[in-house]
Structures are given as C-alpha cells and as structure tokens.
Coordinates of N, CA, C and O in Angstrom, one line a residue:
M14 N -29.4 -11.7 2.2 CA -29.1 -10.3 2.0 C -27.8 -10.0 2.8 O -27.0 -9.3 2.2
L15 N -27.7 -10.4 4.0 CA -26.5 -10.2 4.8 C -25.3 -10.8 4.2 O -24.2 -10.3 4.0
A16 N -25.5 -12.1 3.7 CA -24.4 -12.8 3.0 C -23.9 -12.0 1.8 O -22.7 -11.9 1.5
E17 N -24.9 -11.4 1.0 CA -24.6 -10.6 -0.2 C -23.8 -9.4 0.2 O -22.8 -9.0 -0.5
A18 N -24.2 -8.7 1.3 CA -23.4 -7.6 1.7 C -22.1 -7.9 2.2 O -21.1 -7.2 1.8
L19 N -21.9 -9.0 2.9 CA -20.6 -9.4 3.3 C -19.7 -9.8 2.1 O -18.5 -9.5 2.1
S20 N -20.3 -10.5 1.2 CA -19.6 -10.9 0.0 C -19.1 -9.7 -0.8 O -18.0 -9.6 -1.3
T21 N -20.0 -8.6 -0.9 CA -19.6 -7.4 -1.6 C -18.5 -6.7 -0.9 O -17.5 -6.2 -1.5
A22 N -18.5 -6.7 0.5 CA -17.5 -6.0 1.3 C -16.2 -6.7 1.1 O -15.1 -6.1 0.9
V23 N -16.2 -8.0 1.1 CA -15.0 -8.8 0.9 C -14.4 -8.6 -0.5 O -13.2 -8.5 -0.6
Q24 N -15.2 -8.6 -1.5 CA -14.7 -8.4 -2.8 C -14.1 -7.0 -3.0 O -13.0 -6.8 -3.6
R25 N -14.7 -5.9 -2.4 CA -14.1 -4.6 -2.4 C -12.8 -4.5 -1.6 O -11.9 -3.9 -2.1
L26 N -12.8 -5.2 -0.6 CA -11.5 -5.3 0.2 C -10.4 -6.0 -0.6 O -9.3 -5.6 -0.6
N27 N -10.8 -7.1 -1.2 CA -9.9 -7.8 -2.1 C -9.3 -6.9 -3.3 O -8.2 -6.9 -3.5
D28 N -10.3 -6.1 -3.9 CA -9.8 -5.2 -4.9 C -8.9 -4.1 -4.4 O -7.9 -3.8 -5.1
Y29 N -9.2 -3.6 -3.2 CA -8.3 -2.5 -2.6 C -6.9 -3.1 -2.3 O -5.9 -2.5 -2.5
T30 N -6.9 -4.4 -1.8 CA -5.7 -5.0 -1.5 C -4.9 -5.3 -2.7 O -3.7 -5.0 -2.7
E31 N -5.6 -5.7 -3.8 CA -4.8 -5.9 -5.1 C -4.2 -4.6 -5.6 O -3.1 -4.6 -6.1
D32 N -5.0 -3.5 -5.5 CA -4.5 -2.2 -5.9 C -3.2 -1.8 -5.1 O -2.2 -1.3 -5.7
A33 N -3.2 -2.0 -3.9 CA -2.1 -1.7 -3.0 C -0.9 -2.6 -3.4 O 0.2 -2.2 -3.4
R34 N -1.2 -3.9 -3.7 CA -0.1 -4.8 -4.1 C 0.5 -4.4 -5.3 O 1.8 -4.4 -5.5
V35 N -0.3 -4.0 -6.3 CA 0.2 -3.6 -7.6 C 1.0 -2.3 -7.4 O 2.1 -2.1 -8.0
E36 N 0.5 -1.3 -6.6 CA 1.2 -0.1 -6.3 C 2.6 -0.4 -5.7 O 3.6 0.2 -6.1
L37 N 2.7 -1.3 -4.8 CA 3.9 -1.7 -4.2 C 4.9 -2.3 -5.2 O 6.1 -2.0 -5.2
E38 N 4.4 -3.2 -6.0 CA 5.2 -3.8 -7.1 C 5.8 -2.8 -8.0 O 7.0 -2.8 -8.4
I39 N 5.0 -1.8 -8.4 CA 5.4 -0.8 -9.3 C 6.5 0.1 -8.6 O 7.6 0.5 -9.1
R40 N 6.3 0.4 -7.3 CA 7.2 1.2 -6.5 C 8.6 0.5 -6.4 O 9.6 1.0 -6.5
I41 N 8.5 -0.9 -6.2 CA 9.7 -1.7 -6.1 C 10.5 -1.6 -7.4 O 11.7 -1.4 -7.5
A42 N 9.8 -1.8 -8.6 CA 10.4 -1.7 -9.9 C 11.0 -0.3 -10.1 O 12.1 -0.3 -10.6
D43 N 10.3 0.7 -9.8 CA 10.8 2.0 -9.9 C 12.1 2.3 -9.1 O 13.1 2.8 -9.6
E44 N 12.1 1.8 -7.9 CA 13.3 2.0 -7.0 C 14.5 1.2 -7.6 O 15.6 1.6 -7.5
E45 N 14.2 0.0 -8.2 CA 15.3 -0.8 -8.8 C 15.9 0.0 -9.9 O 17.1 0.0 -10.1
I46 N 15.1 0.6 -10.7 CA 15.6 1.4 -11.8 C 16.4 2.6 -11.3 O 17.5 2.9 -11.9
V47 N 15.9 3.3 -10.3 CA 16.6 4.4 -9.8 C 17.9 4.0 -9.2 O 19.0 4.6 -9.4
G48 N 17.9 2.8 -8.5 CA 19.2 2.3 -7.9 C 20.2 1.9 -9.0 O 21.4 2.2 -8.8
R49 N 19.7 1.3 -10.1 CA 20.6 1.0 -11.2 C 21.2 2.2 -11.9 O 22.3 2.3 -12.2
G50 N 20.3 3.3 -11.9 CA 20.8 4.6 -12.5 C 21.9 5.2 -11.6 O 22.9 5.6 -12.1
F51 N 21.7 5.1 -10.3 CA 22.8 5.6 -9.4 C 24.0 4.8 -9.5 O 25.2 5.3 -9.6
E52 N 23.9 3.5 -9.6 CA 25.0 2.6 -9.8 C 25.8 2.9 -11.1 O 27.1 3.0 -11.1
M53 N 25.1 3.2 -12.2 CA 25.7 3.5 -13.5 C 26.5 4.8 -13.3 O 27.6 5.0 -13.8
M54 N 25.9 5.8 -12.7 CA 26.5 7.1 -12.5 C 27.8 6.9 -11.7 O 28.8 7.6 -12.0
L55 N 27.8 6.1 -10.7 CA 29.0 5.9 -9.9 C 30.1 5.0 -10.6 O 31.2 5.1 -10.3
C56 N 29.6 4.2 -11.6 CA 30.6 3.3 -12.3 C 31.2 3.9 -13.5 O 32.3 3.5 -13.9
V57 N 30.6 4.9 -14.1 CA 31.1 5.5 -15.3 C 32.1 6.5 -15.0 O 31.9 7.5 -14.2
P58 N 33.4 6.3 -15.4 CA 34.4 7.2 -15.1 C 34.2 8.6 -15.6 O 33.7 8.8 -16.8
G59 N 34.3 9.6 -14.8 CA 34.1 11.0 -15.2 C 32.6 11.4 -15.2 O 32.3 12.6 -15.5
A60 N 31.7 10.5 -15.0 CA 30.3 10.9 -15.0 C 29.9 12.0 -14.0 O 29.0 12.8 -14.3
L61 N 30.6 12.1 -12.9 CA 30.3 13.0 -11.9 C 31.4 14.1 -11.7 O 31.4 14.9 -10.8
A62 N 32.3 14.1 -12.7 CA 33.5 15.0 -12.6 C 33.1 16.4 -12.8 O 33.7 17.3 -12.2
S63 N 32.1 16.6 -13.7 CA 31.7 18.0 -13.9 C 30.2 18.1 -13.7 O 29.5 17.1 -13.8
P64 N 29.7 19.3 -13.5 CA 28.2 19.5 -13.3 C 27.5 19.0 -14.6 O 27.9 19.2 -15.7
T65 N 26.4 18.3 -14.3 CA 25.6 17.8 -15.4 C 24.3 18.6 -15.5 O 23.6 18.9 -14.6
P66 N 24.1 19.2 -16.8 CA 22.8 20.0 -16.9 C 21.6 19.1 -16.8 O 21.5 18.1 -17.4
I67 N 20.6 19.7 -16.1 CA 19.3 19.0 -16.0 C 18.2 20.1 -16.4 O 18.3 21.2 -15.9
V68 N 17.4 19.7 -17.3 CA 16.3 20.6 -17.8 C 15.0 20.4 -17.0 O 14.6 19.2 -16.9
H69 N 14.4 21.4 -16.5 CA 13.1 21.4 -15.8 C 12.1 22.3 -16.6 O 12.5 23.3 -17.1
L70 N 10.9 21.9 -16.5 CA 9.8 22.7 -17.1 C 9.1 23.4 -15.9 O 8.6 22.6 -15.0
N71 N 9.1 24.7 -15.8 CA 8.4 25.3 -14.7 C 6.9 25.5 -15.1 O 6.5 25.0 -16.2
S72 N 6.1 26.2 -14.3 CA 4.7 26.3 -14.5 C 4.3 27.0 -15.8 O 3.2 26.7 -16.3
E73 N 5.1 27.8 -16.3 CA 4.8 28.5 -17.6 C 5.4 27.7 -18.7 O 5.4 28.2 -19.9
Q74 N 5.9 26.5 -18.5 CA 6.4 25.6 -19.5 C 7.7 26.2 -20.1 O 8.0 25.8 -21.3
E75 N 8.4 27.0 -19.4 CA 9.7 27.5 -19.9 C 10.7 26.6 -19.4 O 10.6 26.0 -18.3
Q76 N 11.8 26.5 -20.1 CA 12.9 25.6 -19.6 C 13.8 26.3 -18.7 O 14.2 27.5 -19.0
D77 N 14.0 25.7 -17.6 CA 15.0 26.2 -16.6 C 16.1 25.2 -16.6 O 15.9 24.0 -16.8
Q78 N 17.4 25.6 -16.6 CA 18.5 24.7 -16.6 C 19.2 24.8 -15.3 O 19.6 25.8 -14.9
D79 N 19.3 23.6 -14.6 CA 20.1 23.6 -13.3 C 21.3 22.6 -13.6 O 21.4 22.0 -14.7
T80 N 22.2 22.6 -12.7 CA 23.3 21.7 -12.8 C 23.3 20.8 -11.5 O 23.0 21.3 -10.4
T81 N 23.6 19.6 -11.8 CA 23.7 18.6 -10.7 C 25.2 18.4 -10.4 O 25.9 17.9 -11.4
T82 N 25.7 18.6 -9.2 CA 27.1 18.3 -8.9 C 27.2 16.9 -8.3 O 26.2 16.3 -8.0
H83 N 28.5 16.6 -8.2 CA 28.8 15.3 -7.5 C 28.2 15.2 -6.1 O 27.6 14.2 -5.7
L84 N 28.3 16.3 -5.4 CA 27.7 16.4 -4.0 C 26.2 16.2 -4.1 O 25.6 15.5 -3.2
D85 N 25.5 16.8 -5.1 CA 24.1 16.7 -5.2 C 23.7 15.2 -5.4 O 22.8 14.7 -4.8
V86 N 24.5 14.5 -6.3 CA 24.2 13.1 -6.5 C 24.4 12.3 -5.3 O 23.6 11.4 -5.0
E87 N 25.5 12.6 -4.6 CA 25.8 11.9 -3.4 C 24.7 12.0 -2.4 O 24.2 11.1 -1.7
N88 N 24.2 13.3 -2.3 CA 23.0 13.5 -1.4 C 21.8 12.8 -1.8 O 21.0 12.3 -0.9
Q89 N 21.5 12.7 -3.1 CA 20.3 12.0 -3.6 C 20.5 10.5 -3.3 O 19.5 9.9 -2.9
V90 N 21.6 10.0 -3.5 CA 21.9 8.5 -3.3 C 21.7 8.2 -1.8 O 21.0 7.3 -1.4
K91 N 22.3 9.1 -0.9 CA 22.1 8.9 0.5 C 20.7 9.0 0.9 O 20.2 8.1 1.7
A92 N 19.9 9.9 0.4 CA 18.5 10.0 0.7 C 17.7 8.8 0.2 O 16.8 8.3 0.9
F93 N 18.1 8.3 -1.0 CA 17.4 7.2 -1.5 C 17.7 5.9 -0.6 O 16.7 5.2 -0.3
V94 N 18.9 5.7 -0.3 CA 19.3 4.6 0.6 C 18.7 4.6 1.9 O 18.2 3.6 2.4
D95 N 18.8 5.7 2.6 CA 18.3 5.8 4.0 C 16.8 6.1 4.1 O 16.3 6.1 5.2
G96 N 16.1 6.2 3.0 CA 14.6 6.4 3.0 C 14.2 7.8 3.3 O 12.9 8.0 3.5
T97 N 15.0 8.8 3.2 CA 14.6 10.2 3.5 C 14.2 10.9 2.3 O 13.8 12.1 2.4
D98 N 14.5 10.3 1.1 CA 14.0 10.9 -0.1 C 12.5 11.2 -0.1 O 11.7 10.3 0.4
P99 N 12.1 12.4 -0.5 CA 10.6 12.7 -0.4 C 9.7 11.7 -1.0 O 8.7 11.3 -0.5
S100 N 10.1 11.1 -2.2 CA 9.3 10.2 -2.9 C 9.2 8.8 -2.1 O 8.1 8.2 -2.1
V101 N 10.3 8.4 -1.5 CA 10.3 7.2 -0.7 C 9.4 7.4 0.5 O 8.6 6.5 0.8
D102 N 9.6 8.5 1.2 CA 8.8 8.8 2.4 C 7.3 8.8 2.1 O 6.5 8.3 2.7
K103 N 6.9 9.4 0.9 CA 5.5 9.6 0.5 C 5.0 8.1 0.2 O 3.8 7.8 0.6
A104 N 5.7 7.3 -0.4 CA 5.3 6.0 -0.8 C 5.1 5.1 0.5 O 4.1 4.4 0.6
I105 N 6.0 5.3 1.4 CA 5.9 4.5 2.7 C 4.7 5.0 3.5 O 3.9 4.1 4.0
R106 N 4.4 6.3 3.5 CA 3.2 6.8 4.2 C 2.0 6.3 3.6 O 1.0 5.9 4.2
S107 N 1.9 6.4 2.2 CA 0.8 6.0 1.5 C 0.5 4.5 1.7 O -0.7 4.1 1.9
L108 N 1.5 3.6 1.6 CA 1.3 2.2 1.7 C 0.9 1.8 3.2 O 0.2 0.9 3.4
S109 N 1.5 2.5 4.1 CA 1.2 2.3 5.6 C -0.3 2.6 5.8 O -0.9 1.9 6.5
Q110 N -0.7 3.7 5.2 CA -2.2 4.1 5.4 C -3.0 3.1 4.8 O -4.1 2.7 5.4
K111 N -2.7 2.6 3.6 CA -3.5 1.5 3.0 C -3.6 0.2 3.8 O -4.6 -0.4 4.0
L112 N -2.4 -0.1 4.4 CA -2.3 -1.3 5.3 C -3.3 -1.1 6.5 O -4.0 -2.0 6.9
E113 N -3.2 0.1 7.1 CA -4.1 0.3 8.2 C -5.6 0.3 7.8 O -6.4 -0.3 8.6
D114 N -5.9 0.8 6.7 CA -7.3 0.8 6.2 C -7.8 -0.7 6.0 O -8.8 -1.1 6.4
I115 N -6.9 -1.5 5.4 CA -7.2 -2.9 5.2 C -7.4 -3.7 6.5 O -8.4 -4.4 6.6
E116 N -6.5 -3.5 7.4 CA -6.6 -4.1 8.7 C -7.9 -3.7 9.4 O -8.5 -4.5 10.0
H117 N -8.2 -2.4 9.4 CA -9.5 -2.0 10.0 C -10.7 -2.6 9.3 O -11.6 -3.1 10.0
D118 N -10.7 -2.7 8.0 CA -11.8 -3.3 7.3 C -12.0 -4.8 7.6 O -13.1 -5.3 7.7
I119 N -10.8 -5.4 7.7 CA -10.9 -6.9 8.0 C -11.5 -7.1 9.4 O -12.3 -8.0 9.7
A120 N -11.1 -6.2 10.4 CA -11.6 -6.3 11.7 C -13.1 -6.1 11.7 O -13.8 -6.8 12.5
V121 N -13.6 -5.1 10.9 CA -15.1 -4.9 10.9 C -15.8 -6.1 10.3 O -16.8 -6.5 10.8
L122 N -15.2 -6.6 9.2 CA -15.8 -7.8 8.6 C -15.8 -9.0 9.6 O -16.8 -9.7 9.7
Q123 N -14.7 -9.2 10.4 CA -14.7 -10.3 11.3 C -15.8 -10.1 12.4 O -16.4 -11.0 12.8
R124 N -15.9 -8.8 12.9 CA -16.9 -8.6 13.9 C -18.3 -8.8 13.3 O -19.1 -9.4 14.0
S125 N -18.5 -8.5 12.1 CA -19.9 -8.7 11.5 C -20.1 -10.2 11.4 O -21.3 -10.7 11.7
V126 N -19.1 -11.0 11.0 CA -19.3 -12.4 10.9 C -19.6 -13.0 12.2 O -20.5 -13.8 12.4
H127 N -18.9 -12.6 13.3 CA -19.1 -13.1 14.7 C -20.5 -12.7 15.1 O -21.2 -13.5 15.8
D128 N -21.0 -11.5 14.8 CA -22.3 -11.1 15.2 C -23.4 -11.9 14.6 O -24.4 -12.3 15.2
V129 N -23.2 -12.3 13.3 CA -24.2 -13.1 12.6 C -24.1 -14.5 13.2 O -25.2 -15.1 13.5
I130 N -23.0 -15.1 13.5 CA -22.9 -16.4 14.1 C -23.6 -16.4 15.5 O -24.3 -17.3 15.8
D131 N -23.3 -15.3 16.3 CA -23.9 -15.2 17.6 C -25.4 -15.1 17.5 O -26.2 -15.7 18.3
A132 N -25.9 -14.3 16.5 CA -27.3 -14.1 16.3 C -28.0 -15.4 15.9 O -29.1 -15.8 16.4
D133 N -27.3 -16.2 15.0 CA -27.9 -17.5 14.6 C -27.9 -18.5 15.8 O -28.9 -19.2 15.9
A134 N -26.9 -18.4 16.6 CA -26.8 -19.3 17.7 C -27.9 -19.0 18.8 O -28.5 -19.9 19.4
A135 N -28.3 -17.7 18.9 CA -29.3 -17.3 19.8 C -30.7 -17.8 19.3 O -31.6 -18.0 20.1
L136 N -30.9 -17.9 18.0 CA -32.1 -18.3 17.4 C -32.4 -19.8 17.5 O -33.5 -20.2 17.5
L137 N -31.3 -20.6 17.6 CA -31.4 -22.0 17.7 C -31.8 -22.4 19.1 O -31.3 -21.9 20.1
P138 N -32.7 -23.3 19.3 CA -33.0 -23.8 20.6 C -31.8 -24.6 21.2 O -31.1 -25.2 20.4
S139 N -31.6 -24.5 22.5 CA -30.5 -25.1 23.1 C -30.8 -26.7 23.1 O -31.9 -27.1 23.0
S140 N -29.8 -27.4 23.2 CA -30.0 -28.9 23.2 C -30.8 -29.4 24.4 O -31.5 -30.4 24.3
A141 N -30.7 -28.7 25.5 CA -31.5 -29.1 26.7 C -32.9 -28.8 26.5 O -33.8 -29.7 26.8
A142 N -33.3 -27.8 25.8 CA -34.7 -27.5 25.5 C -35.3 -28.6 24.5 O -36.4 -29.0 24.7
I143 N -34.4 -29.0 23.6 CA -34.9 -30.0 22.6 C -35.1 -31.3 23.3 O -36.1 -32.0 23.1
T144 N -34.2 -31.7 24.2 CA -34.2 -32.9 25.0 C -35.5 -32.9 25.9 O -36.3 -33.9 25.9
N145 N -35.8 -31.8 26.5 CA -36.9 -31.7 27.5 C -38.2 -31.8 26.7 O -39.1 -32.5 27.1
T146 N -38.3 -31.2 25.5 CA -39.5 -31.3 24.7 C -39.7 -32.7 24.2 O -40.8 -33.2 24.3
Y147 N -38.7 -33.4 23.8 CA -38.8 -34.7 23.4 C -39.2 -35.7 24.5 O -40.1 -36.5 24.3
E148 N -38.6 -35.5 25.6 CA -39.0 -36.4 26.8 C -40.4 -36.2 27.3 O -41.0 -37.1 27.8
A149 N -40.9 -35.0 27.1 CA -42.2 -34.7 27.6 C -43.3 -35.2 26.6 O -44.4 -35.1 26.9
G150 N -42.8 -35.8 25.6 CA -43.8 -36.4 24.6 C -44.1 -35.5 23.4 O -44.9 -35.8 22.6
G151 N -43.5 -34.3 23.4 CA -43.7 -33.4 22.3 C -42.9 -33.8 21.1 O -43.1 -33.2 20.0
G152 N -41.9 -34.7 21.2 CA -41.0 -34.9 20.1 C -41.4 -36.1 19.3 O -40.6 -36.6 18.5
G153 N -42.5 -36.8 19.5 CA -42.7 -37.8 18.6 C -43.2 -39.0 19.2 O -43.3 -40.1 19.1

C-alpha cells in the first residue's frame, strides 16, 4: 500500500515536471520567434522610419489603433533582452515557482522513503540478537 502511494506520488511529480519542461520549451521557442522578429525589424531599411499602426481589440471588441515608434520598439527590444518585459518576468516567476514546488515534493518523497527504510530496519532483529538466539540453542 505504501509502495503504491509512493509510486503514485512519483508519477504525479514526473507529470508535473514534464509539464514544466514542455512549458519551458514553448517559452524558449516563443522567445526565439520574438527575437527574430526584432532582428527583422532592425534589418529592414525604413521599417522603423515611420510609426507603424498596430490594431488592438478592447473589451467591447472595437478596434483601437495605436502607433509604434522607433523608440517604442527600442524599448521593447531592451526590455526583452534584459528580462524586464512583463511576459518574460511572468514566465520566470512561474517557472521558478514550479521548480520550488518540484524540489519540495522531492524532499517530501525522500523523507518518506527514509522513514520507511528506518521503520523496516527497526522491525528486523539485530544481528547480535540473532547470534545470541542461535548460540543459546534456539537456532537449530
């Protein structure tokens, strides 16, 4: 029963770790795409010479039109590179929390395994007791 509980806990921990790994891989791929997009904007002559219209949908699903200037793009690139972009910060915090959760769960499982080993060792007779019983004629 205890082995089954530990096995289930390890499987869930493995699933959680796999989810975090996949999330990280997706995040890395997304950042590579964003980075290439910034590179393209910087390499295309005149791409940042005039404001670029960007269409947003607000809560009423109406279109708002903003313009992105060269300075805006520079600020976005800087925030992306130095990690202060809100999406980068959110991803770092989320993955850091998942790592802490995984480390905590592993520590709990390790403690449980050690407790089981200690309990099993306490149930086994010591070698001295076995020797004394055998020598006294009780062992055969």
